[in-house]
Structure formats: C-alpha cells, structure tokens
Amino acid sequence: MRPIPRAETFPVNTPAASQVFTTVLSQGPLARLEVARRVGLSAAAVTKAVRPLIEAGYLVEGADDEARPALGRPANLVRVDGGRALFIGVKVTGDEIIGVLTDLCCRIRVARHVPLPDRAAKAVLASVADLVQDLLTEADGVPVPGLGVAVSGDVDRAEGAVRYSPFLDWRDVPLAELIALTTGLPVTVDNDVRALTVAEQWFGAGAGLSDFAVVTVGAGIGCGLVVHGRVVSGAHGVAGEIGHVAVDPNGPLCHCGNRGCVEAIAGEAAIVRRIREITGAELADAAEALALARRGVAGAREVYARAGEAIGRGIATVANLLGPERVIISGEGLAAYDLFAEQIRDAFVAAAFGSAAQCDVLTRPLPFEEWARGAAATAIQSFVRADV
Amino acid sequence: MRPIPRAETFPVNTPAASQVFTTVLSQGPLARLEVARRVGLSAAAVTKAVRPLIEAGYLVEGADDEARPALGRPANLVRVDGGRALFIGVKVTGDEIIGVLTDLCCRIRVARHVPLPDRAAKAVLASVADLVQDLLTEADGVPVPGLGVAVSGDVDRAEGAVRYSPFLDWRDVPLAELIALTTGLPVTVDNDVRALTVAEQWFGAGAGLSDFAVVTVGAGIGCGLVVHGRVVSGAHGVAGEIGHVAVDPNGPLCHCGNRGCVEAIAGEAAIVRRIREITGAELADAAEALALARRGVAGAREVYARAGEAIGRGIATVANLLGPERVIISGEGLAAYDLFAEQIRDAFVAAAFGSAAQCDVLTRPLPFEEWARGAAATAIQSFVRADV
C-alpha cells in the first residue's frame, strides 16, 4: 500500500508572492524582469518572492530552448513545475459525475465518468468519494493538496455550501464540509459556470485580462463574469444570468416565469420543443434536433438562427453594461455552432453600443471534461491564494 | 490680495493609510477599533496610519457628544475635518456649466450656474476658467487641491481626455491638460454618470457597499456600476449603457440605430415625442409633458407607465447579470417619479431572476448641482488616493 501523501503547504505568505506565482502560472514562462513589469514590483521583490518557490520545487528557472536568440545568451525563464502537485476536479450533473486529475497547470492527466443513479446528497457523496479514491490512486504518490467540486445553481463558495441546485434538487447542502470528511482533502465548492470562468482566467483565453465574460451554451445559457480581475458572484448569490436576460417581451414562456428570456429561445430544451412544434418531427433530444437542421429541414434551421440571435443580443447586453475586453462562448451547445454563429455575430454587432462592438467575441469548443477541469482550477486557486 | 494657496500634498503613502482615510471619510465618524475591523488591519496599524493625518489636520479625534453612553467614558471617534481642504466640481452640459465648491466631505458650500452660449472647446475652457476663478475666491484662502470636471459621453479618466461627447460634439479633447493649464489646479476628468457614482460610493447611498449601481433617469438613461469596490469603466470606454439595453425588439427606433432600447422608451425626448403622437398636444418639453400627465390625460399617463416598465426591466437586467446589493435610481427624470415608480418596481420584481429580486432598489432625488458635486467627488478621490 502506498503511503498517504503528506499535507502540502504552499510557501507563499504575502500578497506580492501570491501575485508573482499566479502570474507565472497563468502567463508563464516569463523572464523575472517581465514578471516584475506585469505585477508592478521591483526585480528585487520578484527575486525574493521566487526563491522559496524554487526551493520548494513549485517554480523552476532555466534557459528557454524554444526561444533561443540567434546571438547571445538564451533568456532565463521562470515557469511552474506542473508535476509538483496534482489536483482533482469533480463536476456533478443530474446524470453523472465527471472527475479529472490535473497537474498544477490544470492540464488533465486522467478523466473518469461515473453514472449517477441517485441524486440524493448521500448517494452523490458516496460516488464522489469512490471517484476521488480512484483518482488519488492515479496520482501515484504525488501530493494532491486540493479537490474542487462544481455544481450548477446557487453555490456559496466562501461557505462551501450549495444553496439551491435545481438539477439535483438540493437545498442548503454543506457540500465542502461533507466531502472533506469523506476524502480528507481540502475542498472548494463553486458554481459550475464560475468554475469554468476561473479555468479560463487562470489557464485559458482569459489569462492576463482583467475584464472578460464566459458565455456557456447548452441545456442552460450561463455566463461567468470577471470584472476588475475577480469573478463576480453577486450579493445575493445570483450573477451572470444571461439566460434570463429578456430579449423579447412577446417571446416564449421561460421556466423562470418570464417571457422571451435568452434561455427560453436558445436553451437546448427550448430549441427541441420549438423544432417539434414547427416540423412535427418526433425528436428525442438536442442531437436529433441538430441532425434534422443539418439535413437542411426548413423551420429547423430557423429555430437555430433565432437562438443565435437571442444569444448575440444577450452578449451585447453584457458588453453594453460591462465593456469586457473579450467574450468567450463555450459549452456543449457549440456542437450547433455552424447553424448560429453568423446570427450571434450579427445580432451582437447590431445591438452593441458604440465602441462596445470592439469587444473580442471568440468561441472555444468545450469537451464535457472541461467542466470538471474548471472545478480543478478552483482547487488550484484556493491552494495558491489563501485570500480567495 | 490674498496669497495663492500653497500646493497641498496629502500625507498618505501606503495602501493601508489610504484605506483607513477613505473608510473614515465615507463611513465615519468611527472609533479606531471599528476602523481596524472594517479595513481588516490591526489597531496598531490604524494608529500608525492615523497619526500623520491628525498632525496634518485632515483627521480629528474626540469624544462623540451625540452618542455619549449613559455610563462610562464617551467613545473616542475619528472623523474627517471637512474644512481642511476644499474642492471644485464642474459639470459641463450642452446649455450651461454648473460649478460647486465643496468641502473635503463633499458638502456643497457654493453653487454657480453659467450659461454656455458656445460649445466649442475653446469657449467652454474660457467659461470654466472664469467659473473656477470665482469659486477659488469663495474658498477664502483654504487650500483647493483639486478640480473635477464631468462630461457626458466617452471619457478616459486615466488620460484626462474626452474621447467623444455627442452633446458637446467633441472628439478627442485633452480636457484635463487644457484646464490644468488655465487654472493651475490638478484636474480629474470623468464621465458624468461615473462621477455621480463616485459621489454615491464615497459620500452617499453606496458608502460601504462593494457592489451597487446608480441608474440616472432624464434626457438619457445612464448607469454607473461599482463591482468589487471599483467603478466599472469598460475596456473600450463603454460601460453602464443601460439606456441601450434593448427590452423590446419591436419597440421604437433609438438614436443608436436599434429598436426598443430603454432610452428610446423612457428617455425624456422619447416620452415627449410619444405623448405628442398619442394626444396630439403641442408640447415644448418634458415639463409640459409631465404637466399633461399630471392632469390625468389618458394616453400621457400610459406613456410614463411604459417608460417605468422599460426602466424596471433594464434594472432587472443589471441585477440578473451583476447581483448588486443596491440600485440607486436618480436623475432629473425623477420629477415624474409618482407616474412610474410602481411600474419600475413591478417590472423589476417580475424580471429579476430568483434572489436577484432581493436587491434593494431605492430612489434619491437629485438637484442638478449633484452632477457637479459628482465631479468634486472625483477630485477628492484623486487627491486622497494616488492609485485611482
């Protein structure tokens, strides 16, 4: 039997050191001087911050073989040793649990899917515990100092509690505490869209940006917002509800009780329902709806076009209010991207006010494991930044 | 002739000291221990930060006569000496310039209105210089270490430049530099709605809140957003454009080119135009439109009701995306508040998603001098916080 990994503490105890490490983590490899420039510290302060991190093996410094100049010495770059610590991310959906083991740079090493036969908190906890045990074995003795869990709905990260999750039918479950008890690991619990946003902020298309949005398209239409460098959580647990921005007062009824919400037009269930109504086709799910539209069935294509228009208007609303540098569109709904990309773009440009239209809107296909990777990113964030 | 006031430097040179002073400024008077609790510093650190500020006369400490306990010693409270320094705020509109002289606590001492016969930058500069000279005389020798100027449109505060102001028909005017040359004062230039938001954040209904919104109702419908304790400016100069959130794709055409924007339904010009169309009445301005509706003329009242509904839906969009603690509705359009308050409230509650409806929505009548006071608040902010 392998020894249980020792509890790992991270040798960072000042805001400056934390900033240096996260900058190298999300934007590295970087020369020390460049780190100093980006975080606004002196070179001496960066050197002081870097030393204990190199000693503890979290950072390594060396010549950059890829960027060797034609003449002179190669630049000495600081980078994170991704293999120094591993993290586990778990996404709980209504049907299954997805778990990933990532390195410190949030690269996935192992991914697992486990069906979820029972949504009761107790059953979910048992499944999560088994999955985590399995992934810990895969870690092969490398320290695993954190576990992140992502759940859709109203999640209070600071308290580690799921306030309300409609998909799981949970209310006020102290999930972080319960999973910490069964796994023995420090646990971070967050809303799934916010977790994905953290992954983009630290390891993706949002790295280095202080203001951006992630819009997820799929069963629901969600949005994670980063403003002034921090993910927006909302004073009352609600934020980023782009799915419930009303774009048409005469539009279809939404499950939230309003009419014409983006989700009531562009969510998967809404698309399937509307295509059924228009074409009379029997459709089991979004995949069949998509196949119908791909075959060029009139009516079906228009439903996707209208969905794209609603999403584009929702994104323009975000841009008009917040003026982000970038909007990253992601989510499993991107499978239909060819059917609504143009409409998203056109509706966004038409509804964006003035220079808000300069916002960079890009798409990022998202394998379903990315949701679990988002959870791992929150665990990495908790580990390296005690103030989060 | 009075001596010209010496240049005043503010004896704060650490982030902690700046935080201590701004907390006392916006939330004081406070006991030292309470200051320590609110900013998360030790009592010793607060004492260290407070000392030079007391020595320089910016803070005073003494027994609180109003809150004297029945038994024991009265609490010793720290407060700002508002009279220690004065500030000038100027709001430039298309028709007039409004100037105020405020104390350090942003209380207005003197207010002046000057008609603006010519909107060319040169003429405006001359008028501003005269007005500032007049207000400096009123300062009566007390140091005036800053001047704030508020202009509607796309303003780059960091650069001190007006990028584009439709009301003034200005493009790329380096206003801060020009006014500094003519007045000799350090100048802060900001967008008018953001300036008003700073006044609410430091000296009004937003004091102590990290996330709130100010919605201004009048000729335009504007919105200032504070997220994570800082005013949102937008990566491309656009933010808070609640006036151009589209709430009805079949609504009236907006000057921005879209249909059904909040401003195209609830801006003063839109209200006047629509009441003219419906009632056939000749109306010179918003005041006459309001008088007609107050007389109970059918049609006119409905136009205000519809405006209220559009504003309420716009506010719900802000709440669904950002989850602010509070929304403060203000602006000269509040003169018609009795005609649309109920509709704002009902539309907000109906369109707010889940617990976003818990957001505290309040109104704050706004004399027109408040816009100039907002400009003064930005000057105070620049003076006491070098990092802003």
PDB file of N, CA and C in Angstrom, chain B residues 88 90 92 97 114 116 121-137 147 149 175 178-185 187:
ATOM      1  N   ILE B  88     -13.312  71.789  -6.089  1.00  0.00           N
ATOM      2  CA  ILE B  88     -14.236  72.351  -7.064  1.00  0.00           C
ATOM      3  C   ILE B  88     -14.706  71.243  -8.001  1.00  0.00           C
ATOM      4  N   VAL B  90     -17.096  70.680 -11.551  1.00  0.00           N
ATOM      5  CA  VAL B  90     -17.736  71.372 -12.673  1.00  0.00           C
ATOM      6  C   VAL B  90     -18.412  70.343 -13.565  1.00  0.00           C
ATOM      7  N   VAL B  92     -20.214  70.089 -17.240  1.00  0.00           N
ATOM      8  CA  VAL B  92     -20.441  70.798 -18.492  1.00  0.00           C
ATOM      9  C   VAL B  92     -21.591  70.125 -19.228  1.00  0.00           C
ATOM     10  N   ILE B  97     -22.855  75.577 -17.675  1.00  0.00           N
ATOM     11  CA  ILE B  97     -21.814  74.980 -16.841  1.00  0.00           C
ATOM     12  C   ILE B  97     -22.253  75.179 -15.403  1.00  0.00           C
ATOM     13  N   VAL B 114     -23.669  78.880 -14.987  1.00  0.00           N
ATOM     14  CA  VAL B 114     -23.246  79.837 -16.005  1.00  0.00           C
ATOM     15  C   VAL B 114     -23.783  79.352 -17.353  1.00  0.00           C
ATOM     16  N   LEU B 116     -24.010  78.568 -21.274  1.00  0.00           N
ATOM     17  CA  LEU B 116     -22.940  78.239 -22.215  1.00  0.00           C
ATOM     18  C   LEU B 116     -23.408  78.592 -23.631  1.00  0.00           C
ATOM     19  N   ALA B 121     -14.709  73.862 -27.815  1.00  0.00           N
ATOM     20  CA  ALA B 121     -13.854  73.579 -26.666  1.00  0.00           C
ATOM     21  C   ALA B 121     -13.215  74.848 -26.110  1.00  0.00           C
ATOM     22  N   LYS B 122     -12.778  75.752 -27.002  1.00  0.00           N
ATOM     23  CA  LYS B 122     -12.077  76.958 -26.547  1.00  0.00           C
ATOM     24  C   LYS B 122     -12.991  77.842 -25.690  1.00  0.00           C
ATOM     25  N   ALA B 123     -14.233  78.023 -26.159  1.00  0.00           N
ATOM     26  CA  ALA B 123     -15.187  78.844 -25.416  1.00  0.00           C
ATOM     27  C   ALA B 123     -15.526  78.198 -24.073  1.00  0.00           C
ATOM     28  N   VAL B 124     -15.686  76.888 -24.081  1.00  0.00           N
ATOM     29  CA  VAL B 124     -16.004  76.186 -22.837  1.00  0.00           C
ATOM     30  C   VAL B 124     -14.850  76.354 -21.856  1.00  0.00           C
ATOM     31  N   LEU B 125     -13.624  76.214 -22.348  1.00  0.00           N
ATOM     32  CA  LEU B 125     -12.451  76.360 -21.478  1.00  0.00           C
ATOM     33  C   LEU B 125     -12.415  77.732 -20.818  1.00  0.00           C
ATOM     34  N   ALA B 126     -12.716  78.775 -21.587  1.00  0.00           N
ATOM     35  CA  ALA B 126     -12.697  80.129 -21.031  1.00  0.00           C
ATOM     36  C   ALA B 126     -13.759  80.275 -19.944  1.00  0.00           C
ATOM     37  N   SER B 127     -14.958  79.750 -20.205  1.00  0.00           N
ATOM     38  CA  SER B 127     -16.029  79.835 -19.211  1.00  0.00           C
ATOM     39  C   SER B 127     -15.670  79.068 -17.942  1.00  0.00           C
ATOM     40  N   VAL B 128     -15.092  77.871 -18.126  1.00  0.00           N
ATOM     41  CA  VAL B 128     -14.710  77.067 -16.961  1.00  0.00           C
ATOM     42  C   VAL B 128     -13.654  77.819 -16.148  1.00  0.00           C
ATOM     43  N   ALA B 129     -12.685  78.434 -16.839  1.00  0.00           N
ATOM     44  CA  ALA B 129     -11.613  79.142 -16.134  1.00  0.00           C
ATOM     45  C   ALA B 129     -12.188  80.288 -15.289  1.00  0.00           C
ATOM     46  N   ASP B 130     -13.140  81.047 -15.851  1.00  0.00           N
ATOM     47  CA  ASP B 130     -13.772  82.139 -15.099  1.00  0.00           C
ATOM     48  C   ASP B 130     -14.519  81.617 -13.879  1.00  0.00           C
ATOM     49  N   LEU B 131     -15.288  80.549 -14.111  1.00  0.00           N
ATOM     50  CA  LEU B 131     -16.080  79.972 -13.026  1.00  0.00           C
ATOM     51  C   LEU B 131     -15.173  79.469 -11.904  1.00  0.00           C
ATOM     52  N   VAL B 132     -14.076  78.813 -12.275  1.00  0.00           N
ATOM     53  CA  VAL B 132     -13.150  78.281 -11.274  1.00  0.00           C
ATOM     54  C   VAL B 132     -12.524  79.431 -10.489  1.00  0.00           C
ATOM     55  N   GLN B 133     -12.171  80.514 -11.178  1.00  0.00           N
ATOM     56  CA  GLN B 133     -11.575  81.664 -10.505  1.00  0.00           C
ATOM     57  C   GLN B 133     -12.541  82.216  -9.463  1.00  0.00           C
ATOM     58  N   ASP B 134     -13.794  82.324  -9.856  1.00  0.00           N
ATOM     59  CA  ASP B 134     -14.853  82.805  -8.965  1.00  0.00           C
ATOM     60  C   ASP B 134     -14.961  81.905  -7.724  1.00  0.00           C
ATOM     61  N   LEU B 135     -14.957  80.588  -7.935  1.00  0.00           N
ATOM     62  CA  LEU B 135     -15.099  79.661  -6.807  1.00  0.00           C
ATOM     63  C   LEU B 135     -13.851  79.666  -5.930  1.00  0.00           C
ATOM     64  N   LEU B 136     -12.669  79.870  -6.542  1.00  0.00           N
ATOM     65  CA  LEU B 136     -11.433  79.946  -5.749  1.00  0.00           C
ATOM     66  C   LEU B 136     -11.485  81.142  -4.807  1.00  0.00           C
ATOM     67  N   THR B 137     -12.067  82.238  -5.280  1.00  0.00           N
ATOM     68  CA  THR B 137     -12.210  83.414  -4.410  1.00  0.00           C
ATOM     69  C   THR B 137     -13.087  83.075  -3.207  1.00  0.00           C
ATOM     70  N   LEU B 147      -9.608  69.837  -8.772  1.00  0.00           N
ATOM     71  CA  LEU B 147     -10.767  70.240  -9.553  1.00  0.00           C
ATOM     72  C   LEU B 147     -11.226  69.030 -10.354  1.00  0.00           C
ATOM     73  N   VAL B 149     -13.979  67.617 -13.325  1.00  0.00           N
ATOM     74  CA  VAL B 149     -14.853  68.046 -14.418  1.00  0.00           C
ATOM     75  C   VAL B 149     -15.599  66.827 -14.939  1.00  0.00           C
ATOM     76  N   LEU B 175      -8.932  67.354 -22.196  1.00  0.00           N
ATOM     77  CA  LEU B 175      -9.549  68.364 -21.347  1.00  0.00           C
ATOM     78  C   LEU B 175      -8.786  68.608 -20.042  1.00  0.00           C
ATOM     79  N   LEU B 178      -5.730  70.775 -20.650  1.00  0.00           N
ATOM     80  CA  LEU B 178      -6.087  72.146 -21.018  1.00  0.00           C
ATOM     81  C   LEU B 178      -6.592  72.938 -19.819  1.00  0.00           C
ATOM     82  N   ILE B 179      -7.449  72.321 -19.015  1.00  0.00           N
ATOM     83  CA  ILE B 179      -7.988  73.046 -17.858  1.00  0.00           C
ATOM     84  C   ILE B 179      -6.909  73.242 -16.792  1.00  0.00           C
ATOM     85  N   ALA B 180      -6.012  72.256 -16.656  1.00  0.00           N
ATOM     86  CA  ALA B 180      -4.900  72.422 -15.705  1.00  0.00           C
ATOM     87  C   ALA B 180      -4.046  73.619 -16.093  1.00  0.00           C
ATOM     88  N   LEU B 181      -3.837  73.798 -17.384  1.00  0.00           N
ATOM     89  CA  LEU B 181      -3.029  74.934 -17.853  1.00  0.00           C
ATOM     90  C   LEU B 181      -3.685  76.269 -17.506  1.00  0.00           C
ATOM     91  N   THR B 182      -5.020  76.351 -17.687  1.00  0.00           N
ATOM     92  CA  THR B 182      -5.685  77.637 -17.456  1.00  0.00           C
ATOM     93  C   THR B 182      -5.968  77.898 -15.984  1.00  0.00           C
ATOM     94  N   THR B 183      -6.099  76.838 -15.167  1.00  0.00           N
ATOM     95  CA  THR B 183      -6.456  77.061 -13.760  1.00  0.00           C
ATOM     96  C   THR B 183      -5.297  76.842 -12.802  1.00  0.00           C
ATOM     97  N   GLY B 184      -4.280  76.101 -13.232  1.00  0.00           N
ATOM     98  CA  GLY B 184      -3.170  75.786 -12.329  1.00  0.00           C
ATOM     99  C   GLY B 184      -3.497  74.722 -11.298  1.00  0.00           C
ATOM    100  N   LEU B 185      -4.674  74.106 -11.411  1.00  0.00           N
ATOM    101  CA  LEU B 185      -5.063  73.071 -10.441  1.00  0.00           C
ATOM    102  C   LEU B 185      -4.883  71.677 -11.027  1.00  0.00           C
ATOM    103  N   VAL B 187      -6.333  68.410 -12.246  1.00  0.00           N
ATOM    104  CA  VAL B 187      -7.684  68.215 -12.790  1.00  0.00           C
ATOM    105  C   VAL B 187      -7.984  66.728 -13.008  1.00  0.00           C
TER     106      VAL B 187
END
